[in-house]
Coordinates of C-alpha atoms in Angstrom, one line a residue:
M1 CA -4.6 -32.7 5.6
K2 CA -3.2 -36.0 4.8
E3 CA 0.2 -37.5 5.2
R4 CA 0.4 -37.6 1.7
D5 CA -0.3 -33.9 0.9
R6 CA 1.5 -33.1 3.6
M7 CA 4.7 -34.1 2.0
K8 CA 3.6 -33.1 -1.3
F9 CA 3.8 -29.4 0.4
S10 CA 6.6 -29.9 2.6
E11 CA 10.2 -28.3 2.4
D12 CA 11.6 -31.4 1.9
A13 CA 9.5 -31.6 -1.2
D14 CA 10.5 -28.0 -2.7
Q15 CA 13.1 -28.9 -5.1
Y16 CA 13.4 -25.4 -6.0
I17 CA 14.3 -24.2 -2.2
W18 CA 18.2 -23.2 -3.5
L19 CA 16.6 -19.9 -5.3
E20 CA 16.3 -18.5 -2.0
D21 CA 19.7 -17.7 -1.5
L22 CA 20.1 -14.2 -3.2
D23 CA 23.8 -14.8 -2.0
D24 CA 24.4 -18.1 -4.0
P25 CA 26.3 -17.1 -7.0
R26 CA 24.2 -19.8 -9.0
V27 CA 21.3 -17.8 -8.3
R28 CA 22.9 -14.6 -9.5
E29 CA 23.7 -16.7 -13.1
W30 CA 20.2 -18.1 -13.5
V31 CA 18.3 -14.4 -12.5
S32 CA 21.1 -12.7 -15.4
E33 CA 19.9 -15.3 -17.8
R34 CA 16.5 -14.3 -17.5
N35 CA 17.1 -10.7 -18.1
R36 CA 19.0 -11.5 -20.6
R37 CA 15.9 -12.9 -22.1
V38 CA 13.8 -10.3 -21.2
K39 CA 16.2 -7.4 -23.3
R40 CA 16.0 -9.9 -26.3
E41 CA 12.3 -10.2 -26.1
L42 CA 11.2 -7.3 -25.2
G43 CA 13.7 -4.5 -25.4
P44 CA 13.0 -2.6 -29.2
F45 CA 9.8 -2.0 -28.2
S46 CA 10.3 -1.0 -24.8
E47 CA 12.7 1.0 -25.5
K48 CA 10.0 2.8 -28.0
L49 CA 7.4 3.0 -25.0
N50 CA 10.0 4.4 -22.4
P51 CA 9.8 8.3 -23.4
R52 CA 5.8 7.4 -23.9
I53 CA 5.6 6.9 -20.0
E54 CA 8.6 9.0 -19.1
R55 CA 6.0 11.8 -20.1
Y56 CA 3.6 10.8 -17.7
Y57 CA 6.8 10.3 -14.9
S58 CA 7.6 14.2 -15.9
I59 CA 4.2 15.1 -14.4
P60 CA 5.0 16.4 -10.7
L61 CA 3.4 14.4 -8.0
V62 CA 2.6 14.9 -4.7
I63 CA 3.4 11.4 -2.8
A64 CA 2.8 12.4 0.7
L65 CA 1.8 15.3 2.8
E66 CA 2.1 16.7 6.6
A67 CA 0.9 19.9 8.0
S68 CA 2.5 22.5 10.2
R69 CA 2.1 26.0 11.0
K70 CA 4.0 26.9 8.7
G71 CA 3.1 24.9 6.2
V72 CA 2.1 21.6 4.3
F73 CA 5.7 19.8 3.8
T74 CA 5.3 17.2 1.0
I75 CA 7.4 14.2 -0.9
T76 CA 7.0 15.5 -4.8
R77 CA 8.5 13.2 -7.5
E78 CA 9.6 15.5 -10.3
E79 CA 13.0 16.3 -12.8
G80 CA 13.2 12.6 -12.3
A81 CA 14.0 12.8 -8.1
Y82 CA 12.3 12.8 -5.7
K83 CA 11.8 16.0 -3.2
I84 CA 10.6 17.6 0.2
K85 CA 8.7 20.8 -0.5
L86 CA 7.4 23.2 1.7
L87 CA 4.1 24.9 0.8
A88 CA 2.5 28.2 2.4
L89 CA -1.1 29.0 2.8
N90 CA -0.6 31.6 0.0
G91 CA 0.6 28.9 -2.7
E92 CA 4.2 29.8 -2.2
T93 CA 6.5 26.7 -2.8
R94 CA 10.4 26.2 -1.1
E95 CA 12.0 23.1 -1.9
L96 CA 13.8 22.0 0.9
V97 CA 15.5 18.4 -0.1
D98 CA 16.6 16.6 -3.1
S99 CA 16.8 13.1 -3.2
R100 CA 19.7 13.1 -5.7
D101 CA 21.8 15.1 -3.1
L102 CA 21.6 12.2 -0.6
G103 CA 23.0 9.7 -3.3
E104 CA 22.2 7.9 -6.4
D105 CA 19.2 5.2 -6.3
V106 CA 17.8 6.8 -3.1
L107 CA 14.1 6.4 -3.0
I108 CA 12.2 8.9 0.4
K109 CA 9.8 6.8 1.8
A110 CA 8.0 8.8 4.7
L111 CA 8.2 12.1 5.7
F112 CA 7.2 13.4 9.1
T113 CA 6.9 17.1 10.9
D114 CA 6.9 18.7 14.3
N115 CA 3.8 21.0 14.6
K116 CA 5.8 24.4 14.2
G117 CA 7.5 23.1 11.2
G118 CA 10.7 23.8 12.6
R119 CA 11.9 20.7 12.4
F120 CA 11.1 17.8 9.6
A121 CA 12.4 14.3 9.1
I122 CA 12.3 12.0 6.1
S123 CA 13.2 8.2 5.8
Y124 CA 14.7 6.7 2.5
S125 CA 16.6 4.1 1.5
F126 CA 18.9 2.9 -1.6
G127 CA 17.7 0.6 -4.2
G128 CA 14.1 0.4 -2.2
S129 CA 14.9 -1.3 0.3
D130 CA 12.4 -1.0 3.3
K131 CA 15.6 -0.8 6.2
G132 CA 17.4 2.4 5.6
F133 CA 18.1 6.0 7.1
T134 CA 16.0 9.2 8.7
D135 CA 17.7 12.4 8.8
V136 CA 16.2 14.9 11.1
I137 CA 16.5 18.1 9.5
D138 CA 16.1 22.1 10.9
T139 CA 13.7 23.9 8.2
A140 CA 15.5 26.9 8.0
S141 CA 18.9 25.9 7.9
G142 CA 18.8 22.2 6.2
E143 CA 21.1 20.9 8.7
V144 CA 20.8 16.9 9.7
L145 CA 20.7 17.5 13.7
D146 CA 20.2 13.6 13.6
R147 CA 20.4 10.0 11.9
L148 CA 18.7 7.0 12.4
E149 CA 20.9 4.4 10.8
D150 CA 20.0 1.3 9.2
M151 CA 16.5 0.5 10.1
V152 CA 13.1 1.1 9.5
V153 CA 11.2 3.8 11.2
Y154 CA 7.7 4.0 10.9
Y155 CA 6.5 7.1 12.7
I156 CA 7.7 10.1 14.7
V157 CA 6.2 12.4 17.3
W158 CA 7.8 15.1 18.6
L159 CA 8.0 16.1 22.6
G160 CA 10.8 19.4 22.2
D161 CA 12.8 21.0 19.5
D162 CA 15.7 17.8 20.5
E163 CA 13.5 15.1 21.7
Y164 CA 11.2 12.5 19.7
C165 CA 9.7 9.2 20.0
Y166 CA 10.0 7.1 17.1
V167 CA 8.4 3.7 16.0
R168 CA 10.7 0.9 14.8
F169 CA 10.2 -1.6 13.1
F170 CA 12.5 -5.1 13.9
R171 CA 12.4 -7.4 11.0
E172 CA 14.8 -9.5 12.0
G173 CA 16.8 -10.5 15.1
V174 CA 15.0 -9.9 18.5
T175 CA 14.1 -6.8 20.5
P176 CA 15.5 -5.1 23.4
D177 CA 13.1 -6.8 25.3
G178 CA 13.8 -10.1 23.7
V179 CA 11.1 -10.6 21.2
S180 CA 11.7 -12.4 17.8
A181 CA 10.9 -10.0 14.8
P182 CA 8.7 -8.9 13.3
A183 CA 7.9 -6.7 16.2
S184 CA 7.6 -2.8 16.9
R185 CA 8.9 -0.7 19.5
V186 CA 8.6 2.9 20.5
F187 CA 11.7 4.8 21.4
L188 CA 12.4 8.0 23.1
R189 CA 15.7 9.7 21.5
K190 CA 17.6 12.7 22.9
D191 CA 21.0 14.3 22.5
G192 CA 21.7 11.1 20.3
S193 CA 21.2 8.6 22.8
E194 CA 17.6 6.7 23.7
E195 CA 15.6 4.2 25.6
M196 CA 13.1 1.8 24.7
V197 CA 9.7 3.2 26.1
F198 CA 6.7 1.0 24.9
G199 CA 5.8 -2.1 23.4
K200 CA 7.8 -4.6 26.1
G201 CA 6.0 -7.8 25.6
I202 CA 4.0 -7.0 22.9
E203 CA 4.4 -10.4 21.4
T204 CA 5.6 -11.0 17.4
S205 CA 3.5 -9.7 14.3
Y206 CA 2.1 -7.3 16.7
L207 CA 2.8 -3.5 15.2
I208 CA 2.7 -0.5 16.3
S209 CA 1.8 3.0 15.6
L210 CA 2.3 6.7 16.6
K211 CA 0.7 9.7 16.5
E212 CA -0.2 12.6 19.0
G213 CA -3.1 14.2 19.8
G214 CA -5.1 17.5 21.9
G215 CA -2.5 20.0 19.9
G216 CA 0.9 17.9 21.5
S217 CA 0.1 16.8 25.1
K218 CA -0.9 13.5 24.4
A219 CA 0.4 10.8 22.7
M220 CA -2.0 7.9 21.2
L221 CA -1.2 4.3 19.9
N222 CA -2.4 1.5 17.6
V223 CA -1.1 -2.0 18.5
S224 CA -2.7 -4.2 15.7
Y225 CA -2.5 -7.7 15.0
G226 CA -3.1 -8.0 11.4
W227 CA -5.6 -6.1 9.7
S228 CA -8.9 -6.6 11.2
R229 CA -8.0 -6.4 15.1
S230 CA -6.6 -3.7 17.4
T231 CA -6.4 -1.8 20.8
V232 CA -5.9 1.7 21.4
Y233 CA -3.2 3.4 23.7
A234 CA -3.2 6.9 25.0
G235 CA -1.8 9.2 27.3
D236 CA 0.6 12.3 28.4
L237 CA 2.7 12.6 25.6
R238 CA 5.6 12.9 28.0
N239 CA 5.2 10.3 29.9
P240 CA 5.4 7.2 28.5
E241 CA 4.5 5.0 32.1
S242 CA 0.9 6.5 31.6
W243 CA 0.2 4.6 28.2
R244 CA -2.7 3.0 28.8
V245 CA -5.3 0.8 26.9
I246 CA -7.9 3.1 26.5
F247 CA -10.2 1.3 24.0
G248 CA -10.2 -2.2 21.4
G249 CA -8.3 -4.9 22.6
E250 CA -11.2 -7.7 21.0
D251 CA -11.6 -9.0 17.4
F252 CA -12.3 -5.5 15.8
R253 CA -10.5 -2.6 14.4
A254 CA -10.2 0.7 15.6
F255 CA -7.5 3.3 15.6
P256 CA -7.0 6.7 17.0
I257 CA -8.6 10.1 15.5
D258 CA -7.3 12.9 18.0
F259 CA -7.9 14.4 21.6
V260 CA -10.2 17.6 22.5
G261 CA -12.3 18.4 25.4
G262 CA -11.4 15.8 27.2
D263 CA -12.0 13.4 25.4
Y264 CA -10.0 11.0 23.0
L265 CA -11.7 10.4 19.7
V266 CA -11.5 6.6 18.4
A267 CA -12.7 5.3 15.2
S268 CA -14.1 1.6 15.6
Y269 CA -15.2 -0.9 13.1
D270 CA -17.0 -3.0 16.0
G271 CA -21.1 -3.4 14.7
E272 CA -21.1 -3.5 11.2
G273 CA -17.6 -2.6 10.7
L274 CA -18.4 0.4 8.5
G275 CA -16.9 2.5 11.1
R276 CA -18.2 4.7 14.1
V277 CA -16.4 7.5 16.3
V278 CA -16.5 7.0 20.2
A279 CA -15.4 9.3 22.2
V280 CA -13.1 8.4 25.3
S281 CA -13.1 10.4 28.5
E282 CA -9.6 10.0 30.0
G283 CA -11.6 8.2 32.9
G284 CA -12.3 6.0 30.8
G285 CA -16.0 6.2 30.0
A286 CA -16.8 5.7 26.2
R287 CA -20.3 6.8 24.5
E288 CA -20.8 6.7 20.6
L289 CA -20.2 10.2 18.9
L290 CA -20.8 9.5 15.4
G291 CA -22.8 6.0 14.4
E292 CA -22.4 3.7 11.4
Q293 CA -23.4 5.3 8.2
K294 CA -24.6 3.7 4.8
Y295 CA -21.2 4.1 3.7
P296 CA -17.9 2.8 5.0
L297 CA -15.5 5.5 7.4
I298 CA -12.2 5.5 6.0
D299 CA -10.5 8.1 8.1
A300 CA -11.1 11.2 10.2
T301 CA -9.8 14.4 11.7
V302 CA -10.4 17.3 13.7
A303 CA -10.4 20.7 11.8
G304 CA -11.1 23.5 14.2
E305 CA -14.7 22.7 15.9
K306 CA -15.3 20.3 13.0
I307 CA -14.8 16.6 12.7
V308 CA -14.0 15.7 9.2
A309 CA -14.7 12.3 7.9
N310 CA -13.7 10.5 4.4
Y311 CA -16.2 8.2 3.1
L312 CA -16.1 5.5 0.5
V313 CA -19.0 5.3 -1.7
D314 CA -18.7 2.5 -4.5
A315 CA -14.6 3.2 -3.9
S316 CA -14.9 6.7 -4.3
S317 CA -14.2 9.5 -1.4
I318 CA -16.7 12.0 -0.1
L319 CA -16.0 14.2 2.9
K320 CA -18.3 15.0 5.2
T321 CA -18.1 17.8 8.6
F322 CA -19.5 16.7 11.7
S323 CA -20.0 19.0 14.6
L324 CA -17.6 18.0 18.1
D325 CA -21.1 16.7 19.6
G326 CA -22.0 14.7 16.8
A327 CA -24.7 16.9 14.9
E328 CA -24.2 16.2 10.5
Q329 CA -23.1 19.4 8.9
D330 CA -21.7 19.5 5.2
E331 CA -20.6 16.9 2.8
F332 CA -18.2 17.7 0.1
T333 CA -18.0 15.8 -3.3
F334 CA -15.7 15.6 -6.0
E335 CA -16.8 16.2 -10.1
A336 CA -14.5 12.6 -10.5
A337 CA -14.2 9.4 -9.0
G338 CA -12.0 9.7 -6.5
S339 CA -9.5 9.6 -3.4
V340 CA -8.6 11.0 -0.8
D341 CA -5.7 10.7 1.8
F342 CA -3.3 12.0 3.9
L343 CA -6.1 13.7 5.8
R344 CA -4.4 16.2 8.1
T345 CA -5.5 18.9 10.4
A346 CA -4.3 22.8 9.3
W347 CA -4.3 26.5 10.0
G348 CA -8.0 26.2 11.7
G349 CA -9.3 23.5 9.3
C350 CA -7.3 20.5 7.1
V351 CA -5.5 19.6 4.2
F352 CA -5.6 16.5 1.9
R353 CA -4.4 15.2 -1.0
Y354 CA -6.8 13.9 -3.8
Q355 CA -6.2 12.1 -6.6
S356 CA -8.2 10.3 -9.7
F357 CA -7.0 8.4 -13.0
T358 CA -6.1 11.4 -14.5
I359 CA -5.5 13.9 -11.6
P360 CA -2.0 13.0 -10.4
H361 CA -2.5 15.0 -7.6
R362 CA -4.5 18.2 -5.7
V363 CA -3.7 19.3 -2.6
Y364 CA -6.6 21.0 -0.8
S365 CA -7.4 23.4 2.0
L366 CA -10.9 23.1 3.7
R367 CA -11.5 26.2 6.4
E368 CA -14.8 27.6 7.1
G369 CA -16.5 25.3 5.3
R370 CA -15.0 26.3 1.9
L371 CA -12.7 23.6 -0.4
S372 CA -9.8 25.3 -2.1
I373 CA -6.5 24.3 -4.4
L374 CA -3.6 24.7 -3.1
A375 CA -1.1 22.5 -5.9
S376 CA -2.7 20.7 -8.6
E377 CA -1.7 18.8 -11.6
E378 CA -3.7 17.2 -14.5
V379 CA -2.9 14.7 -17.6
P380 CA -3.7 16.2 -20.9
G381 CA -6.1 14.2 -22.8
D382 CA -10.0 13.1 -23.0
F383 CA -10.9 10.4 -20.9
E384 CA -13.5 9.3 -19.6
V385 CA -14.4 6.6 -16.3
E386 CA -17.4 4.1 -16.2
E387 CA -18.4 2.0 -13.2
S388 CA -19.7 -1.5 -13.9
W389 CA -21.1 -4.4 -11.8
V390 CA -20.7 -8.3 -12.8
T391 CA -21.2 -10.8 -10.6
S392 CA -19.1 -13.1 -8.2
K393 CA -19.5 -17.3 -8.1
D394 CA -21.8 -16.8 -4.8
G395 CA -24.2 -14.1 -6.0
T396 CA -21.6 -11.6 -4.7
R397 CA -21.8 -8.4 -6.9
I398 CA -18.5 -7.2 -7.9
H399 CA -17.3 -3.5 -8.4
A400 CA -15.3 -2.1 -11.2
F401 CA -14.0 1.4 -13.2
S402 CA -13.5 1.5 -16.3
V403 CA -10.3 4.2 -18.0
K404 CA -10.9 4.4 -21.8
R405 CA -9.9 7.6 -24.0
R406 CA -13.3 9.3 -24.7
G407 CA -15.7 7.9 -27.4
A408 CA -13.3 4.6 -28.0
Q409 CA -14.3 1.1 -28.1
P410 CA -11.7 -0.5 -26.7
D411 CA -11.5 -4.7 -27.6
K412 CA -8.1 -4.8 -25.4
A413 CA -8.5 -5.0 -21.1
Y414 CA -5.4 -4.7 -18.9
V415 CA -7.0 -6.0 -15.7
F416 CA -5.5 -4.1 -12.7
G417 CA -6.5 -6.6 -9.1
Y418 CA -5.4 -6.9 -5.5
G419 CA -8.1 -7.7 -3.2
G420 CA -6.2 -8.3 0.6
F421 CA -5.3 -6.7 3.6
S422 CA -8.1 -4.2 4.2
I423 CA -6.7 -2.0 1.3
P424 CA -9.2 -0.3 -0.5
L425 CA -8.8 -0.4 -4.4
T426 CA -9.5 3.8 -4.7
P427 CA -8.8 5.5 -7.9
R428 CA -5.3 6.4 -9.0
F429 CA -3.0 7.9 -11.0
S430 CA -0.9 5.2 -13.0
P431 CA 1.7 7.1 -15.3
F432 CA 2.4 3.8 -17.5
V433 CA -1.5 2.6 -18.4
I434 CA -1.6 6.2 -19.9
P435 CA -0.3 5.2 -23.5
F436 CA -2.1 1.7 -23.2
I437 CA -5.6 4.1 -22.7
E438 CA -4.2 6.6 -25.5
D439 CA -3.8 3.6 -28.2
G440 CA -7.3 2.1 -27.0
G441 CA -7.4 0.0 -24.6
V442 CA -9.4 -0.2 -21.5
Y443 CA -7.7 -0.1 -18.0
V444 CA -9.9 -1.9 -15.3
H445 CA -9.5 -1.3 -12.1
T446 CA -11.2 -4.0 -9.7
N447 CA -12.7 -3.6 -5.8
L448 CA -12.6 -7.1 -5.0
R449 CA -13.4 -9.1 -1.2
G450 CA -10.3 -8.6 0.8
G451 CA -10.5 -4.6 0.5
V452 CA -12.1 -2.4 2.6
E453 CA -14.6 -0.7 0.1
Y454 CA -17.4 -1.7 1.5
G455 CA -16.6 -2.1 5.0
E456 CA -15.0 -4.4 7.6
A457 CA -17.1 -7.2 6.6
W458 CA -15.9 -6.9 2.9
H459 CA -12.1 -7.2 3.6
R460 CA -13.0 -10.6 6.3
A461 CA -14.7 -12.0 3.7
G462 CA -11.7 -12.3 1.6
M463 CA -9.1 -13.5 4.1
R464 CA -8.1 -16.4 5.6
E465 CA -10.2 -19.5 4.4
R466 CA -12.5 -17.3 2.5
K467 CA -9.2 -15.9 0.1
Q468 CA -11.0 -18.1 -2.8
N469 CA -13.7 -15.6 -3.0
V470 CA -11.1 -13.0 -3.8
F471 CA -10.2 -15.1 -6.6
D472 CA -13.9 -15.8 -7.4
D473 CA -14.7 -12.4 -7.5
Y474 CA -11.6 -11.4 -10.2
A475 CA -12.5 -14.5 -12.5
S476 CA -16.1 -12.7 -12.5
V477 CA -14.7 -9.2 -14.2
L478 CA -12.2 -11.3 -16.4
R479 CA -15.2 -13.6 -17.3
D480 CA -17.5 -10.5 -18.4
L481 CA -14.9 -8.8 -20.3
K482 CA -13.6 -12.4 -22.2
E483 CA -17.8 -12.8 -23.2
R484 CA -17.7 -9.4 -24.1
G485 CA -14.8 -10.5 -26.9
M486 CA -12.0 -8.8 -25.0
R487 CA -8.2 -10.1 -24.9
V488 CA -7.6 -9.3 -21.4
V489 CA -3.8 -9.1 -19.2
A490 CA -4.3 -9.5 -15.9
F491 CA -2.0 -7.4 -13.5
G492 CA -1.4 -7.6 -9.8
R493 CA 1.6 -6.7 -7.7
S494 CA 2.5 -8.4 -4.1
N495 CA -1.1 -9.6 -3.1
G496 CA -2.2 -9.2 -6.0
G497 CA 0.5 -10.9 -7.2
L498 CA -0.6 -13.6 -5.3
L499 CA -4.0 -13.1 -7.2
V500 CA -2.8 -13.2 -10.8
G501 CA -0.9 -16.7 -9.7
A502 CA -4.2 -18.2 -8.7
T503 CA -6.3 -17.0 -10.9
M504 CA -3.8 -18.4 -13.5
T505 CA -3.5 -21.2 -12.4
Q506 CA -7.1 -21.8 -11.5
R507 CA -8.6 -20.2 -14.4
P508 CA -5.9 -20.1 -17.4
E509 CA -8.6 -19.7 -20.2
L510 CA -10.2 -16.4 -18.9
L511 CA -6.7 -14.5 -19.6
D512 CA -4.4 -14.2 -22.7
G513 CA -1.5 -12.6 -20.3
A514 CA -0.6 -12.8 -16.7
V515 CA 1.6 -9.4 -15.2
I516 CA 2.7 -11.1 -11.6
G517 CA 4.3 -8.3 -10.0
Y518 CA 6.7 -8.8 -6.6
P519 CA 4.2 -11.6 -5.4
V520 CA 3.8 -13.8 -2.8
L521 CA 3.6 -17.3 -4.9
D522 CA 4.7 -20.1 -2.3
M523 CA 2.0 -20.2 0.9
C524 CA 3.3 -22.9 2.5
R525 CA 6.5 -21.3 3.0
F526 CA 5.9 -17.1 3.0
H527 CA 6.3 -17.2 6.7
K528 CA 9.5 -17.6 6.8
L529 CA 10.8 -15.3 4.6
Y530 CA 11.3 -12.3 5.6
V531 CA 8.6 -10.5 7.2
G532 CA 6.2 -12.8 5.9
K533 CA 5.5 -14.0 9.2
S534 CA 3.6 -10.5 10.1
W535 CA 1.2 -12.1 7.1
V536 CA -0.4 -15.0 9.3
P537 CA -3.2 -13.2 11.0
E538 CA -4.3 -12.1 6.8
Y539 CA -3.2 -15.7 5.2
G540 CA -3.2 -18.3 8.2
D541 CA -0.5 -20.3 9.3
P542 CA 1.0 -22.7 7.3
D543 CA 2.5 -24.5 10.5
D544 CA -1.2 -25.1 11.5
Q545 CA -2.7 -28.0 10.0
G546 CA -6.2 -26.7 9.5
D547 CA -4.8 -23.5 8.1
A548 CA -2.2 -25.3 6.4
A549 CA -4.8 -27.5 4.5
F550 CA -7.0 -24.2 2.5
L551 CA -3.4 -22.2 2.2
A552 CA -2.4 -25.6 0.3
Q553 CA -5.5 -25.9 -2.1
Y554 CA -4.9 -22.6 -3.6
S555 CA -0.7 -22.0 -3.3
P556 CA 0.2 -21.1 -7.1
Y557 CA 3.3 -22.6 -6.8
H558 CA 2.2 -25.7 -6.1
H559 CA -0.6 -25.8 -8.7
I560 CA 1.4 -25.8 -11.7
R561 CA 0.5 -28.4 -13.7
D562 CA 2.5 -30.0 -16.6
D563 CA -0.8 -30.5 -18.6
V564 CA -2.7 -27.2 -18.9
S565 CA -2.0 -24.4 -21.5
Y566 CA -0.9 -21.1 -19.7
P567 CA -1.4 -18.0 -21.6
P568 CA 2.3 -15.6 -21.9
I569 CA 3.6 -14.6 -18.5
F570 CA 5.5 -11.4 -17.3
M571 CA 7.0 -11.7 -13.8
Y572 CA 8.7 -8.8 -12.2
T573 CA 10.6 -8.6 -8.8
G574 CA 13.6 -6.7 -6.9
I575 CA 17.0 -8.1 -5.8
H576 CA 15.8 -4.9 -2.9
D577 CA 12.6 -6.3 -2.1
D578 CA 13.1 -6.9 1.6
R579 CA 9.3 -7.2 2.1
V580 CA 8.4 -10.0 0.0
H581 CA 11.0 -12.6 -1.0
P582 CA 12.2 -12.5 -4.8
G583 CA 12.2 -16.4 -3.9
H584 CA 8.4 -16.5 -4.5
A585 CA 9.1 -15.5 -8.4
F586 CA 12.2 -17.3 -8.7
K587 CA 10.7 -20.7 -7.2
F588 CA 7.5 -20.2 -9.6
A589 CA 9.7 -19.0 -12.6
A590 CA 11.4 -22.6 -12.5
R591 CA 8.5 -24.8 -11.5
L592 CA 7.1 -23.2 -14.7
D593 CA 10.5 -24.5 -16.9
D594 CA 10.2 -27.4 -15.5
A595 CA 6.7 -27.8 -16.7
G596 CA 8.1 -26.6 -19.8
H597 CA 5.9 -23.2 -20.0
E598 CA 7.6 -20.0 -20.9
Y599 CA 7.7 -17.1 -19.5
L600 CA 9.6 -14.2 -18.9
L601 CA 11.0 -13.1 -15.2
R602 CA 12.7 -9.5 -14.9
V603 CA 14.8 -8.8 -12.0
E604 CA 15.3 -5.2 -10.7
E605 CA 18.9 -4.6 -9.1
M606 CA 17.8 -0.9 -8.1
S607 CA 14.0 -1.5 -6.9
G608 CA 12.5 -3.3 -3.9
H609 CA 8.5 -3.6 -2.3
A610 CA 9.1 0.0 -1.1
G611 CA 9.9 1.2 -5.2
A612 CA 12.8 2.9 -6.6
T613 CA 13.5 5.7 -8.5
P614 CA 12.0 7.7 -11.3
K615 CA 14.1 6.0 -13.8
T616 CA 14.4 2.7 -12.7
K617 CA 10.5 2.3 -12.4
I618 CA 9.9 3.8 -15.8
D619 CA 12.6 1.4 -17.5
E620 CA 10.8 -1.0 -15.4
E621 CA 7.4 -0.5 -16.8
S622 CA 8.5 0.5 -20.5
D623 CA 9.6 -3.8 -20.0
L624 CA 6.1 -4.6 -18.3
M625 CA 3.9 -2.5 -20.9
A626 CA 5.8 -3.5 -23.6
F627 CA 4.7 -7.3 -22.7
V628 CA 1.0 -6.3 -22.3
Y629 CA 1.2 -4.9 -25.6
K630 CA 2.9 -7.9 -27.2
A631 CA 0.1 -10.4 -25.5
L632 CA -2.7 -8.3 -26.7
G633 CA -1.4 -7.8 -30.5
M634 CA -0.7 -3.9 -29.8
A635 CA 3.1 -4.5 -30.7
K636 CA 3.8 -2.6 -33.8

């Protein structure tokens, strides 16, 4: 990058950097004025949409599940709250926790349970913040046995009734061994006291995950740098000093599955990057158990005497079972394009959640070669899902789902994209788009490079200096819709907000509206805001001259032009978003102001990157969809 260009993208040239100070009264007033503008412009139609969106939010939704001998524990969103429920194999359900009993504006974000089901833990926060509380609770009595406060906890594994290990993510400050945040460490907690037992010396931006294996005898850990490189550690669960490297440590991703028959089973994404399963002996020898298949491996678990593996076929899940020596047995498909996740060993088989565009959830049990439904919800109505392909700028074929009312011939499209961090954009239930589909629109769900829908090579083709591929992929979908005579609104959140911001600044003629949610938009400073440094492996390092050059080429904040006509813009974020700093959206909006472009910016006081209460989400998404209806000429 030339010196002249470096100065253009430097902090000294950033006249809106003051908007990053969320405690500045000037910033609060600036935000309030923009919220008032949203209310004036969208209020009446938003109020009209609100009850329709609330109707679909009222359908119970299993958000997460964990299995134990006692049953399946779930986080379920229903009745305007988040609840912890225990679902027995016979279908009986017991409610254990209601988020409203924890306080106002509480979001339950994570759930953990011991093998017996006698203890479970929940992580929750106020206003959608990542940082919050973790309560360990007795299942029978509901008594809170222990509490971790003011921290981010990602994983818990029990060693006994009153002893457990947990992974703490340090968002700020330093770890006990003096490593600067962001960083992860494992702590052993017993009788209210704790000590750090794993992670000493692991550098900044490395993340740790923890699970048990072998029915509770082994600890299995994944230490990852970014989303394409990791190392697997394992050892005796009750002896952290025995935890050692068993696999990985090179330039590929891996994760532990289980410990069975004297071997650690590990998913490895070396080779073609589609995923294979390797058996690693306690002595260190490794052999391939399952080779790479035609489609990417997303997850796997050991269920009795079988391995159950989740593969993606054009971004939809299929399950395959294999014997423990790797022989393929059965394949299970689903009647609609959908996603399998939370694959957990249970009752001699496994349980999992299935979800599609119109099925909020099905909780399945797979035992003795048979699938059975333990719980299910469906959206009333007659919808159809179509799949299509377009060709990107470099000739790569890009897949997308389209959801519409059966028999409809839509001419208005709402197009969702993400394309990053090895996250596959599989079919998901989104309550707020159902009224739009009912009113004749088509919801388009894109599978762009940067995700892992077609393996690790697909991910790597959309990261770092190849990020422009993602924007080109998205533009190819939008261009195809426009050429078919449609009006189009682009929608993305987080990394997807970066996608829409870049597309808007590069190809504004393809859009009739842009919805940019909780976005990353300043690619020259993202690593200095909150936990942004942990994204350097995915995006590149702005402090590196070579990386800074390709980041500056597309950084949306730096590419707003005075002489370009942009489509209508709706941005939204939350003051409590402590993962992606709201300053990204604020500065982008201020630059639009400076260039004389109109936009709307909505800033929620009670939401963050982790989410919000159902009511807060309904209000936010009612405003969002009111903008979409107006941009597409559907507001009546």
